[in-house]
Tab-separated table of C-alpha atoms in Angstrom:
chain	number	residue	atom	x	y	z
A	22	UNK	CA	0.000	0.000	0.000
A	23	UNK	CA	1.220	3.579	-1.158
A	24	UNK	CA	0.969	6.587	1.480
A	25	UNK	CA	0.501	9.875	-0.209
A	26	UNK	CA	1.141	12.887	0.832
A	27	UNK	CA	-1.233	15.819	0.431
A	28	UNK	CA	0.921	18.524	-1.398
A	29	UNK	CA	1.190	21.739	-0.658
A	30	UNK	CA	-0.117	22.926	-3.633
A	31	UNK	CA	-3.622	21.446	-3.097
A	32	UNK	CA	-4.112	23.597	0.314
A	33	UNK	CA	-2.764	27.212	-2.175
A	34	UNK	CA	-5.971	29.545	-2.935
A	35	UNK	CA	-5.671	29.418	-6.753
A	36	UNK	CA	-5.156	33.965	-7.213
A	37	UNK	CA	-7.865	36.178	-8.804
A	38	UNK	CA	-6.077	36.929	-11.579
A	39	UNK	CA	-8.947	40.027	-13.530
A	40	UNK	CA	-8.381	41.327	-9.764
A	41	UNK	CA	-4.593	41.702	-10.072
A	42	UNK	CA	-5.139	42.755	-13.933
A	43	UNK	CA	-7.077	45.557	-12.923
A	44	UNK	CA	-5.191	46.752	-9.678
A	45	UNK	CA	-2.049	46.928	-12.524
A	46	UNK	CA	-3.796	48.373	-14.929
A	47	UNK	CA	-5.180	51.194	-12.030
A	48	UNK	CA	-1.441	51.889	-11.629
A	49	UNK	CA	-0.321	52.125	-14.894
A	50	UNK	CA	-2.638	54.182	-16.031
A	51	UNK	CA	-2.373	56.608	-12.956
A	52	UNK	CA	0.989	57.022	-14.582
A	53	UNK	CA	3.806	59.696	-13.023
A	54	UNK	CA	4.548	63.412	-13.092
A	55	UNK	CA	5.732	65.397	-15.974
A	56	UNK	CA	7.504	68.393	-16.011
A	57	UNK	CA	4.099	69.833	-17.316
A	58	UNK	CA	2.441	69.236	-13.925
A	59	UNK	CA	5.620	70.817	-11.692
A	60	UNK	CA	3.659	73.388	-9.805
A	61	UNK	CA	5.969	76.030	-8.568
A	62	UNK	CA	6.611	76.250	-4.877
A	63	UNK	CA	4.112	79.113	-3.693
A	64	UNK	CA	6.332	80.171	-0.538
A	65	UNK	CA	8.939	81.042	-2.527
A	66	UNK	CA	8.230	80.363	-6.671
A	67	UNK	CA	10.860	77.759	-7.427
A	68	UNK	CA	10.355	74.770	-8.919
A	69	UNK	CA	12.288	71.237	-8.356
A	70	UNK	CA	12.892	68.955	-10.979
A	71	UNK	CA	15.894	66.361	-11.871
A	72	UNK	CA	18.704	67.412	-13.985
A	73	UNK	CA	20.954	64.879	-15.215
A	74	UNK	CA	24.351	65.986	-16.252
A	75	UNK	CA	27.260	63.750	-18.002
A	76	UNK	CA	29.966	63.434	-15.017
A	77	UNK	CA	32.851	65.092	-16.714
A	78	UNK	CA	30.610	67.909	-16.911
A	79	UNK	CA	29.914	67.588	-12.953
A	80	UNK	CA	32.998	67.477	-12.163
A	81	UNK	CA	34.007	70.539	-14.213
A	82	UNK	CA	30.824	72.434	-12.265
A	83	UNK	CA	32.814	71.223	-9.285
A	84	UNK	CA	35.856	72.299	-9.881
A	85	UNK	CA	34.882	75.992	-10.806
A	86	UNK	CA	32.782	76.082	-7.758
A	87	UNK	CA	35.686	75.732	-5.403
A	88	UNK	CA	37.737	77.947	-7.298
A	89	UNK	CA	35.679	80.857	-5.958
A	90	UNK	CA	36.122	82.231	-2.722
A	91	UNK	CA	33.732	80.971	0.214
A	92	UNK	CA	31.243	78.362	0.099
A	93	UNK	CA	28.987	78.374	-2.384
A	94	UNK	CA	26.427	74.909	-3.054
A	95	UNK	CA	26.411	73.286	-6.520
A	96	UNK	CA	23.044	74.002	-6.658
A	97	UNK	CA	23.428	78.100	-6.187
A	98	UNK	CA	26.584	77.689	-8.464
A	99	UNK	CA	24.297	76.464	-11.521
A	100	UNK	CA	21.716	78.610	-10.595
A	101	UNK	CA	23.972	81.517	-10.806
A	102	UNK	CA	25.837	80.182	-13.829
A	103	UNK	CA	22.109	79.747	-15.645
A	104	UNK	CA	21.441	83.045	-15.110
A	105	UNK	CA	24.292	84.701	-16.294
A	106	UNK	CA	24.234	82.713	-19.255
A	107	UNK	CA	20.527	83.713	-20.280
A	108	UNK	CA	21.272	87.583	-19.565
């Protein structure tokens, strides 16, 4: 006489998959921000966003920055830099 086992596979609840379908669908279509929807900051009217810069260029950023005297933060440096590029 053979002794089996009940697997563990008979005792699994069997998922719902149009359940998970439409939970992933709900968050791909919610989707993520664009630069479009940036709403400036009302306290002071900046905006954030994400710039991506090659690294050689970085580090040239850097290097200027330190040249000057004091402390100045790469942010303010490109900010500064921006603007007296666009005047």
């Amino acid at each position: 006489m053979v002794i089996k086992k009940k697997g563990i596979r008979d005792h699994l609840v069997q998922p719902n998959f149009p359940d998970i379908e439409e939970a992933v669908e709900k968050v791909i279509s919610r989707g993520g921000k664009t630069t479009a929807d940036d709403v400036p900051d009302q306290k002071n009217g900046e905006t954030r966003f994400t710039l991506r810069l090659p690294h050689n260029l970085l580090k040239s950023v850097d290097v200027a920055r330190k040249s000057r005297i004091g402390t100045v933060s790469r942010n303010q440096f490109i900010v500064e830099m921006l603007n007296k590029a666009l005047k």
